[in-house]
Coordinates of C-alpha atoms and ligand atoms in Angstrom, one line a residue:
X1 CA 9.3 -37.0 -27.5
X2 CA 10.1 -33.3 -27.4
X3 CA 9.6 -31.7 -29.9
X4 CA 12.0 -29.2 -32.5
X5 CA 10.6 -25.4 -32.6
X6 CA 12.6 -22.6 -34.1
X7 CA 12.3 -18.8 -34.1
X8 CA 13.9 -15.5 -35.4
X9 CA 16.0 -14.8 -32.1
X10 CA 17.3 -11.0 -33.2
X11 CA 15.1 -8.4 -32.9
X12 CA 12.4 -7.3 -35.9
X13 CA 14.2 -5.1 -37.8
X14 CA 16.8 -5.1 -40.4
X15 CA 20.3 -5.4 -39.0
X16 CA 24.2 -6.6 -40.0
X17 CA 23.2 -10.1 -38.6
X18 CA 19.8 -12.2 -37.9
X19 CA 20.0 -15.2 -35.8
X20 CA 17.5 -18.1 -36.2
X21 CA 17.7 -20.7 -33.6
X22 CA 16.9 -24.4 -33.4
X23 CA 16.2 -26.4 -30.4
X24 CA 15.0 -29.9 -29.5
X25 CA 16.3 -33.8 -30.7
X26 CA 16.3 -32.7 -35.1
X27 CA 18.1 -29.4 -34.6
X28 CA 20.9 -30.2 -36.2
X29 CA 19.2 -32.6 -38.9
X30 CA 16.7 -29.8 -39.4
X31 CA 19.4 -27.5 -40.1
X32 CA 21.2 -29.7 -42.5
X33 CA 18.3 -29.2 -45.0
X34 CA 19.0 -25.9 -45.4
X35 CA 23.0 -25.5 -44.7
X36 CA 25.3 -26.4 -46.7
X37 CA 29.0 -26.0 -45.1
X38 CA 31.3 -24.6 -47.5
X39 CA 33.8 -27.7 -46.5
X40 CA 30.5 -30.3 -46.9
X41 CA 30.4 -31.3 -43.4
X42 CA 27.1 -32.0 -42.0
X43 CA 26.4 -30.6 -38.7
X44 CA 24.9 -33.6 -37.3
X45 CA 28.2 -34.9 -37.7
X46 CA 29.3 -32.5 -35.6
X47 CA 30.6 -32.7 -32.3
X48 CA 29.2 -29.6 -30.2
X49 CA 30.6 -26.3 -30.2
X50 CA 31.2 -26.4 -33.9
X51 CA 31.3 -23.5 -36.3
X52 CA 30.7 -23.9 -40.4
X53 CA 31.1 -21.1 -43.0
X54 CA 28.4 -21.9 -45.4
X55 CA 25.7 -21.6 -47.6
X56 CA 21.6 -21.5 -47.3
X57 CA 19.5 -23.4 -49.8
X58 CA 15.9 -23.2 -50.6
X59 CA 15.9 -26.5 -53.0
X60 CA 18.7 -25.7 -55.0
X61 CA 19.0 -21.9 -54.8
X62 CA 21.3 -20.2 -52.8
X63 CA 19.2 -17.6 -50.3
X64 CA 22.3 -15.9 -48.4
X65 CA 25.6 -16.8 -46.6
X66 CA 25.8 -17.6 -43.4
X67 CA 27.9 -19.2 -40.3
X68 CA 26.0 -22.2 -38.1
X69 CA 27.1 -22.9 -34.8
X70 CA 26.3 -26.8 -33.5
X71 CA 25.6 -27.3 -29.8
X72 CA 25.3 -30.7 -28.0
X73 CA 22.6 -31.6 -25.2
X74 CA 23.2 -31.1 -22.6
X75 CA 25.8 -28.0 -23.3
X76 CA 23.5 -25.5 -24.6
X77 CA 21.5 -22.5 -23.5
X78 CA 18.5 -24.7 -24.0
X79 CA 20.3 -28.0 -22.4
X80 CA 18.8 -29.9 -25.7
X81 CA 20.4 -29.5 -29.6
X82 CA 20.9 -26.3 -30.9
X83 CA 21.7 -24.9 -34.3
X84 CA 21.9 -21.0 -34.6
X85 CA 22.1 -20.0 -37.9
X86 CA 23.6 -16.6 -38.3
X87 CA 22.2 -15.2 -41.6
X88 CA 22.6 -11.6 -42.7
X89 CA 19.4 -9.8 -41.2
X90 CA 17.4 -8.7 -43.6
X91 CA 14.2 -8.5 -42.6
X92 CA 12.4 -10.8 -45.4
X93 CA 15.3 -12.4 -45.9
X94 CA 14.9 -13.7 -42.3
X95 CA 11.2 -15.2 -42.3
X96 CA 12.0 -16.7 -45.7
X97 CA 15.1 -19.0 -43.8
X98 CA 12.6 -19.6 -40.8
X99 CA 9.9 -20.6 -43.4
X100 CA 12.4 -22.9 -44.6
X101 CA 13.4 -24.6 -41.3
X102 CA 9.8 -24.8 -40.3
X103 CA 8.9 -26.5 -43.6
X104 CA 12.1 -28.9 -42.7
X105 CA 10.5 -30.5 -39.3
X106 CA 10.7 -27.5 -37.0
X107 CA 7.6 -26.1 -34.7
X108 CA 7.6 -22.2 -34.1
X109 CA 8.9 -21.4 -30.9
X110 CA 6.2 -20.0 -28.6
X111 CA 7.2 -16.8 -26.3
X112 CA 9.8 -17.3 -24.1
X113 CA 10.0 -21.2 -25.2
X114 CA 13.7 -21.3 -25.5
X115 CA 13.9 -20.2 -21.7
X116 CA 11.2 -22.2 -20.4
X117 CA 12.6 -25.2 -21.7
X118 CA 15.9 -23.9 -20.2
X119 CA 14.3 -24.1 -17.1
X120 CA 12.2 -27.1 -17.4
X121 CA 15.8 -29.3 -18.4
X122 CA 17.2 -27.8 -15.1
X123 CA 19.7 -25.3 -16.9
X124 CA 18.6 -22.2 -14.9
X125 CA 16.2 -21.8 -12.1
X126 CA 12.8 -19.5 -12.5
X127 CA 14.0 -16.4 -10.7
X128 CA 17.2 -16.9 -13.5
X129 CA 14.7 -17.3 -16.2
X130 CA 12.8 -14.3 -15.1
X131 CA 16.3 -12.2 -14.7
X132 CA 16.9 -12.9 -18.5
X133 CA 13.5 -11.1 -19.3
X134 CA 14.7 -8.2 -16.8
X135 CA 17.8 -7.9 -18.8
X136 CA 16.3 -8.1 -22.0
X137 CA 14.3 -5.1 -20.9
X138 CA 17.2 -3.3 -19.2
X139 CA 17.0 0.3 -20.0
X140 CA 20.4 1.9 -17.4
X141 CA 23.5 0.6 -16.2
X142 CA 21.8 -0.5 -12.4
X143 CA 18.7 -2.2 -14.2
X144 CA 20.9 -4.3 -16.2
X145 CA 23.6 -5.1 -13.8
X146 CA 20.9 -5.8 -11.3
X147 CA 19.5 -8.4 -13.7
X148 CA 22.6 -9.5 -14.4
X149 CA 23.1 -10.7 -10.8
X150 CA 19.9 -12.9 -11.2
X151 CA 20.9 -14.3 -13.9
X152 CA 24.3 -15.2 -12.0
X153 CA 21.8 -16.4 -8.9
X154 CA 22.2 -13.9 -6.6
X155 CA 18.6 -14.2 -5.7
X156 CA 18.6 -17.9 -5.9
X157 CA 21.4 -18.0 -3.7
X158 CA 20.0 -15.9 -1.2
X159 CA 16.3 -17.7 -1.2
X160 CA 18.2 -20.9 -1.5
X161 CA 20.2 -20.2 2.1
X162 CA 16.9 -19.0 3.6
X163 CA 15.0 -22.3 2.8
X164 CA 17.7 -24.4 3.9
X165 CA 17.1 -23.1 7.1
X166 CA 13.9 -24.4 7.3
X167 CA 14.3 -27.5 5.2
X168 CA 16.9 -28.7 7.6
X169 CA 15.0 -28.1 10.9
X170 CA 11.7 -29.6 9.3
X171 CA 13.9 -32.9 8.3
X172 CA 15.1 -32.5 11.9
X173 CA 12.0 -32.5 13.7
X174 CA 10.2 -34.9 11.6
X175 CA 13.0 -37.2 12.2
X176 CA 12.9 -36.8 15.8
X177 CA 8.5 -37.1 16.2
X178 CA 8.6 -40.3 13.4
X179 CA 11.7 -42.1 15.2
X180 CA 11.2 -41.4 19.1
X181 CA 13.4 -44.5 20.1
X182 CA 16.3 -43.4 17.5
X183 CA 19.3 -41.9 19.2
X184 CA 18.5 -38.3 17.6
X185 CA 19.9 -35.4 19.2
X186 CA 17.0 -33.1 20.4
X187 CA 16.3 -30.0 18.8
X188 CA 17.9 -26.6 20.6
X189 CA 14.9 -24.4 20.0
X190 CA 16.6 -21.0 21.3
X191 CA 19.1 -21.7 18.6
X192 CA 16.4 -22.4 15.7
X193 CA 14.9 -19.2 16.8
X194 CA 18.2 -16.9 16.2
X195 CA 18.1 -18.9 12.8
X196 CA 14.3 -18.1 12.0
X197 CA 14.9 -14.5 13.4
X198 CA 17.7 -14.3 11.4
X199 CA 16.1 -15.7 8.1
X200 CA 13.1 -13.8 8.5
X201 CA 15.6 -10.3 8.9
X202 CA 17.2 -11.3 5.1
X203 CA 13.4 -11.9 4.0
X204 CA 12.4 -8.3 5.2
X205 CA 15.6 -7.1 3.5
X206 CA 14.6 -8.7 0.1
X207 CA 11.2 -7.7 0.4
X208 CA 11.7 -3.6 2.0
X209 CA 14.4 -3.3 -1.3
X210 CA 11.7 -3.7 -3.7
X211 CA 10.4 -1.0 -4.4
X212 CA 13.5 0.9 -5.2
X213 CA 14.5 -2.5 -7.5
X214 CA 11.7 -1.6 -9.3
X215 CA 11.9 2.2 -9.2
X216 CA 15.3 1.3 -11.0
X217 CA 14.3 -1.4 -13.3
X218 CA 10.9 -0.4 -14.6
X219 CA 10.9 3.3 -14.3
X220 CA 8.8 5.3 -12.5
X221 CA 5.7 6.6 -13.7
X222 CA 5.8 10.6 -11.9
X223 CA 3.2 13.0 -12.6
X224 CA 3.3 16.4 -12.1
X225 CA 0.4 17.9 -10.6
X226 CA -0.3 21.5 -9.7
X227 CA -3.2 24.6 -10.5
X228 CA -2.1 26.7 -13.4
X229 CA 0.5 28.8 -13.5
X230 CA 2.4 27.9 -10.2
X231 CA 5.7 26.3 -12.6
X232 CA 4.9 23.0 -13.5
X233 CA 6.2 23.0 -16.9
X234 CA 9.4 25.1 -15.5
X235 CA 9.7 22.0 -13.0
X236 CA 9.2 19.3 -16.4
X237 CA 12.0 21.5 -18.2
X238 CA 14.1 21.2 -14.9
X239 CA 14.0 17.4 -14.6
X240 CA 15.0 17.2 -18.0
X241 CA 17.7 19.9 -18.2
X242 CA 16.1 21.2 -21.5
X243 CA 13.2 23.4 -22.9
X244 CA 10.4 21.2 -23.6
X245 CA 7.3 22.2 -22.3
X246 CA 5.6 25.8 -23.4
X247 CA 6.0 28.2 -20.7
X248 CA 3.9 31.1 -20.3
X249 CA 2.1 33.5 -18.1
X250 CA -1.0 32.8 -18.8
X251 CA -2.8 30.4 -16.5
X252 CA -3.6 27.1 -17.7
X253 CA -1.7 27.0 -20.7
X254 CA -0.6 23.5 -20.2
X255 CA -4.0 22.1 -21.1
X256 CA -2.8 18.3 -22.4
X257 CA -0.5 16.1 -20.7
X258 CA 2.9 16.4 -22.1
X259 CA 4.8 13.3 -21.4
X260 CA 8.7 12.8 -21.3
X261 CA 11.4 10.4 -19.8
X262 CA 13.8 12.3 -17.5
X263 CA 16.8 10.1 -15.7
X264 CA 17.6 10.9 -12.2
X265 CA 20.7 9.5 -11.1
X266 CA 19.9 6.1 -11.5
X267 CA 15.9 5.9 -11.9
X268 CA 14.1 7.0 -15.1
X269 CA 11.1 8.7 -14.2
X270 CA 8.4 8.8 -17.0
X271 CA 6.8 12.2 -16.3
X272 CA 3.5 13.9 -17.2
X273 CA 2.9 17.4 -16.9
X274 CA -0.9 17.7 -16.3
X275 CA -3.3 20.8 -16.9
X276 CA -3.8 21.7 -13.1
X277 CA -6.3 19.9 -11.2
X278 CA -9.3 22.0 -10.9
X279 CA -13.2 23.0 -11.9
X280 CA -13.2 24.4 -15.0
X281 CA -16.2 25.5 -17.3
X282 CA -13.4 25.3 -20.1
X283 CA -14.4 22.1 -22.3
X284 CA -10.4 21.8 -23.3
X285 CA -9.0 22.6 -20.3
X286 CA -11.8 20.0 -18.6
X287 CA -10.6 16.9 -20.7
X288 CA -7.3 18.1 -19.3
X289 CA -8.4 17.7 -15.7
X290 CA -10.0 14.7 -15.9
X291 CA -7.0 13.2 -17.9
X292 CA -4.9 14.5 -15.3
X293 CA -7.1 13.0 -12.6
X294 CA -6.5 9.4 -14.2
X295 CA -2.6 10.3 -14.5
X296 CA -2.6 10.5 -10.9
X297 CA -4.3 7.5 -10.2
X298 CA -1.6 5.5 -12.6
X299 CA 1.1 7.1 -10.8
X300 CA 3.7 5.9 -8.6
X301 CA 5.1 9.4 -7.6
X302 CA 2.9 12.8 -7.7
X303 CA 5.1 16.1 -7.9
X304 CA 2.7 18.2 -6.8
X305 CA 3.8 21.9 -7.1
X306 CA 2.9 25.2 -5.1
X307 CA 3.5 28.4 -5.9
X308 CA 5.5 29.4 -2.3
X309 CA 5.3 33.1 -3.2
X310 CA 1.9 33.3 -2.8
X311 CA -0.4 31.7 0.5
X312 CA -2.0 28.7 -0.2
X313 CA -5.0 28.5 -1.6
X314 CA -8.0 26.6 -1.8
X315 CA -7.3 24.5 -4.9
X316 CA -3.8 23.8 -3.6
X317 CA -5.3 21.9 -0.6
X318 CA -7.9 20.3 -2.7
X319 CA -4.9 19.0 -5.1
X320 CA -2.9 17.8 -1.6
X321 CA -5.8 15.9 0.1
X322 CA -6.0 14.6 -3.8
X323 CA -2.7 13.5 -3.4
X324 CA -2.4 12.1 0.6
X325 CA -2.4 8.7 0.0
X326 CA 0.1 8.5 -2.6
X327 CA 3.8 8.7 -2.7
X328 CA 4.7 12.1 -3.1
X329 CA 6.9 15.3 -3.1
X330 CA 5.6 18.7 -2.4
X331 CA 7.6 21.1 -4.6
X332 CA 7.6 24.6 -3.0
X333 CA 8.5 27.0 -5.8
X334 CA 9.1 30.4 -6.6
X335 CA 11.5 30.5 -3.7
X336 CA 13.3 33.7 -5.3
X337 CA 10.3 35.3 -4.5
X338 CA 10.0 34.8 -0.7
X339 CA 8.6 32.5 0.8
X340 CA 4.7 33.1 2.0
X341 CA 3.5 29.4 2.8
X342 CA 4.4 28.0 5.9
X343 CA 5.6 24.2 5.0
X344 CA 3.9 23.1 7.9
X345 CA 0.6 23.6 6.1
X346 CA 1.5 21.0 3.9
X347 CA 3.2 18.5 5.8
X348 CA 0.2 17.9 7.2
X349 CA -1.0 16.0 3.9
X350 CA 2.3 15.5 2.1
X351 CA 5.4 14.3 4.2
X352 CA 7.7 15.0 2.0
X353 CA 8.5 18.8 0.1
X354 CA 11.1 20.5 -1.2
X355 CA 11.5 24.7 -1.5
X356 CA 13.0 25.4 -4.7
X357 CA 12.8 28.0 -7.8
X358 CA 12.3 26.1 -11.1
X359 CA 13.6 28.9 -12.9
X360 CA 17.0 28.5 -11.3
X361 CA 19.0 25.4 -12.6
X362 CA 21.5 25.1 -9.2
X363 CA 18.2 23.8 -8.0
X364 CA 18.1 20.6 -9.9
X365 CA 20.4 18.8 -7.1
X366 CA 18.7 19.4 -4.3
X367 CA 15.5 18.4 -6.2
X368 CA 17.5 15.3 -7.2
X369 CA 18.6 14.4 -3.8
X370 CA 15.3 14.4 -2.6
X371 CA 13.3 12.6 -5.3
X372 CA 16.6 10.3 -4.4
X373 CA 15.5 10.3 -1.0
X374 CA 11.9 9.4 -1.6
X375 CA 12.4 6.3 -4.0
X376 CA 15.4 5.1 -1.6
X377 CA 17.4 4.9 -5.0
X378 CA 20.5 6.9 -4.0
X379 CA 22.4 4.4 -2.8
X380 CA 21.1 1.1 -4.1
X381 CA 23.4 -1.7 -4.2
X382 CA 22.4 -3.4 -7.5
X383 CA 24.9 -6.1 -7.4
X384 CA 23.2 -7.6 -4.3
X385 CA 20.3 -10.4 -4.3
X386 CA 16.8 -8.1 -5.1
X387 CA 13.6 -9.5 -6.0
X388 CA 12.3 -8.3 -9.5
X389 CA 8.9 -9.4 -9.9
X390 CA 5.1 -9.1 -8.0
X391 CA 5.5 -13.3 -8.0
X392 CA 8.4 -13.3 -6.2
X393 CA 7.8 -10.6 -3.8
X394 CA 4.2 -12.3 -3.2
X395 CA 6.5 -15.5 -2.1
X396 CA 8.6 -14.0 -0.3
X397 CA 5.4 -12.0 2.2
X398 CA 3.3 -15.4 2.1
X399 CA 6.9 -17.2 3.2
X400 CA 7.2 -14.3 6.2
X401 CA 3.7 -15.0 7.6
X402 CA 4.5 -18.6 8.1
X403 CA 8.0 -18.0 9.6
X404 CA 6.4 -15.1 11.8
X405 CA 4.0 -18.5 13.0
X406 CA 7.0 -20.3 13.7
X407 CA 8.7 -18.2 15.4
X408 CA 5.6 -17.3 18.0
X409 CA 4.7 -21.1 18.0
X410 CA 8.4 -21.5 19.4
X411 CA 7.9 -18.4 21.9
X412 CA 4.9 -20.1 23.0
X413 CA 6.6 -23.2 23.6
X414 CA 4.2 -25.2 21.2
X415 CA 4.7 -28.6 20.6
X416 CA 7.2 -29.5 17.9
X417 CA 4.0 -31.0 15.5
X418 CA 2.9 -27.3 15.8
X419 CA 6.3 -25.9 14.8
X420 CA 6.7 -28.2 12.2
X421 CA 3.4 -27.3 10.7
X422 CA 4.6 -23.5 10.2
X423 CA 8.3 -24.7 8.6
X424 CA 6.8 -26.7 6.3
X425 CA 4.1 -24.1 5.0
X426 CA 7.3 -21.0 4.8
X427 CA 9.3 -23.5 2.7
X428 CA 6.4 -23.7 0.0
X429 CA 6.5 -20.3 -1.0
X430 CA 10.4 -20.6 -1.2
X431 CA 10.9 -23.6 -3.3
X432 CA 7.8 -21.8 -5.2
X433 CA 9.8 -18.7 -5.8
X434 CA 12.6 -20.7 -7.5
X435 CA 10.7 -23.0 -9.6
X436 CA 11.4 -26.0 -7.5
X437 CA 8.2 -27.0 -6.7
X438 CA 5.9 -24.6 -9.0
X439 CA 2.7 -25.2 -11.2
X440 CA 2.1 -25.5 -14.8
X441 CA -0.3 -22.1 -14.6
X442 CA 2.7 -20.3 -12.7
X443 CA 5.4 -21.5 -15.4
X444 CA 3.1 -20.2 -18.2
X445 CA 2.2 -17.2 -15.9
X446 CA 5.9 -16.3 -16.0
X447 CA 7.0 -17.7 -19.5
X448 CA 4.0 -15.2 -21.2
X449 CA 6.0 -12.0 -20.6
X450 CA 8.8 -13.1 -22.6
X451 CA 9.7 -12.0 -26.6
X452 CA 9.5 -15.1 -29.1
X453 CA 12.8 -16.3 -29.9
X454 CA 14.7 -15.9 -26.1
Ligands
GDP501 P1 2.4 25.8 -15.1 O1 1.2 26.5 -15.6 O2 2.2 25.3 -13.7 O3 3.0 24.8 -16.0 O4 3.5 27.0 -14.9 P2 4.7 27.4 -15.8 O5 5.8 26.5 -15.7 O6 4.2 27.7 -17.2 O7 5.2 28.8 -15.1 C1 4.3 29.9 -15.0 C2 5.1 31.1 -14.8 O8 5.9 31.1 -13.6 C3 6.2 31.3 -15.9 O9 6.3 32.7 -16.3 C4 7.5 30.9 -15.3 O10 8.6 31.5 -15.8 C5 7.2 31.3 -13.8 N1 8.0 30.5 -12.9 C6 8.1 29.2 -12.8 N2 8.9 28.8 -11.8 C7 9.4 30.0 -11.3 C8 10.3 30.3 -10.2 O11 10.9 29.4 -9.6 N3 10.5 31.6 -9.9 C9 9.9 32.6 -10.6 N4 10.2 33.8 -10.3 N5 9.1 32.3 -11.6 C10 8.8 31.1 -12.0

């Protein structure tokens, strides 16, 4: 039999209110050994959807005053009983009630245990399960709406569609190789290959959106690279539209990594302004470096800047070849006073640049629109299906190998066995990605990430 667990569901702190919740078969006879309604109701005499005024009792002393609301499986978050005491939230206050409803029959709640069971009674569906985490963690309008169409099923709906695709021309051809003598209308194969193309187009979609998904969701982690003296701070202070870093003359007086959160339209870029990459025989500005060398490894986007006003020099290069391989803008400064590099020079290891002057603020739009540009955040459409985790984008590219074998084994003119083959192996990745056919190790895999008590 399942069993009861309970948990603090509001956050750690002291607030106006504290929630404790109750799942599982005794919720609402667990509950009733601590809650006494002021009318004397019990709430396992409740129907669901009930609300008491009451009191809570350790033995015979009052703790604190609270409300209980009584949900019936299957109408609850959890799909099993719930009680959810609402308490006032002090902070002891709270674990003394838990206490008391764990000494009453109740197990702790594990992470994420009210969700996976969620899940696990059919409520939601894993991608919904994982959107709840996502909103949870929200931190802008766009991360929180986009989880907020997970949690609706925008994804599900959209993986849904593209599996049925598949499911229905594997039931198809299995039902016209195991029942040759049947009267089953053949398979038009041009046709199931506008449907793969077609499926395998909203895949490419789903999975080409994701990095700007998680650009918006998670933040980007920017650091801003440069030798001394050549504005980097200036840039930091630009980004942020305040003074924050110390900017001087001198070079290489940014020796530690100052770190800050700056919000660009709709992406929040955590930045670090690094001591410039470069040999030093300075022991403090060394630590800097080679701090700054491990910044840039951690990085999703380098800002690496360039004095333009001067030509570029030796330890520029060094810090662009540094930076080829990684996503990442070239910021040309010191525009106001002329330009002496030609960008050219630099394209050739950084696509992307920008010719700006730190100093001057009417430059933070352009440096906007292209960091825009580069993250493909600018216009984002966060109310449409997007993939929010490495799980589900690893589904989705395992699901667009197999489909890319189906359609060539079509194109080929393979034998319908050999079709098959490649339809059943893209719908496994599918029904993977939302939790209809998934393992115990992924389920744990996903439920570890969550908070206790959601
Ligand atoms: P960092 O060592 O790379 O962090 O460089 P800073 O941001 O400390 O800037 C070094 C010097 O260059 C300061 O005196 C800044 O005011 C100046 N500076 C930065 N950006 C510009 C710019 O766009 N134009 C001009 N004229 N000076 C700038």
């Amino acid at each position: 039999m399942q069993t009861t667990i309970a948990a603090i569901s509001t956050p750690a702190a002291a607030g106006g209110i504290g929630i404790i919740k109750i799942s599982g078969p005794e919720a609402a006879e667990i509950a009733d050994k601590v809650f006494k309604s002021a009318g004397g109701s019990t709430l396992s005499s409740l129907p669901g959807y009930s609300v008491r005024f009451g009191k809570i009792y350790d033995g015979n002393t009052p703790l604190d005053q609270a409300v209980a609301v009584r949900y019936k499986a299957p109408k609850s978050y959890t799909g099993e009983d719930v009680v959810e005491l609402q308490c006032h939230g002090g902070l002891f206050l709270m674990q003394q009630i838990l206490r008391l409803v764990l000494e009453s029959g109740a197990k702790p709640a594990e992470a994420g245990e009210f969700t996976k069971r969620a899940f696990l009674n059919g409520k939601i569906d894993l991608t919904e399960a994982e959107s709840v985490m996502s909103l949870i963690s929200a931190h802008g309008k766009q991360a929180a709406d986009a989880a907020y169409n997970a949690l609706s099923g925008a994804l599900s709906k959209e993986i849904k569609e593209i599996s049925e695709i598949f499911i229905s021309a594997s039931a198809h051809m299995a039902a016209w190789v195991d029942y040759p003598d049947e009267d089953i209308k053949e398979l038009d194969f041009s046709n199931l290959l506008i449907q793969f193309k077609g499926a395998k187009e909203r895949l490419i979609s789903l999975i080409s959106k994701f990095d700007a998904g998680q650009a918006i969701t998670e933040g980007v982690e920017t650091a801003i690279v440069g030798k001394p003296n050549v504005g980097k701070s200036t840039l930091m202070n630009l980004l942020l539209q305040k003074d924050r870093s110390i900017v001087t003359e001198i070079a290489g007086t940014t020796r530690d990594i100052v770190e800050e959160t700056a919000r660009i339209g709709n992406v929040v870029l955590r930045l670090s302004d690094t001591a410039g990459i470069r040999s030093s025989e300075d022991i403090v500005e060394s630590i800097g470096i080679e701090y700054a060398k491990t910044k840039l490894l951690h990085s999703s986007l380098v800002l690496v800047v360039i004095d333009g006003s001067s030509p570029l020099s030796n330890e520029d290069l060094e810090i662009l070849k540094a930076c080829a391989d990684k996503a990442a803008i070239a910021i040309i400064n010191k525009e106001d006073k002329g330009l002496f590099i030609d960008p050219e020079d630099i394209t050739k290891y950084i696509k992307n640049y920008v010719v700006i002057s730190a100093t001057d603020t009417a430059c933070y739009e352009t440096l906007k629109d292209t960091i825009e540009d580069m993250l493909g955040t600018a216009n984002f459409d966060s109310s449409a299906a997007m993939l929010q985790n490495e799980r589900q984008l690893d589904c989705c590219k395992r699901a667009l190998v197999c489909i890319d074998e189906a359609i060539s084994a079509i194109e080929l003119g393979l034998t319908m066995d050999a079709v098959n083959v490649s339809v059943d192996a893209a719908i496994e990745p599918l029904i993977e990605l939302t939790g209809e056919k998934v393992s115990e190790a992924v389920v744990n895999e996903v439920f570890k990430e969550f908070c206790v008590g959601k």
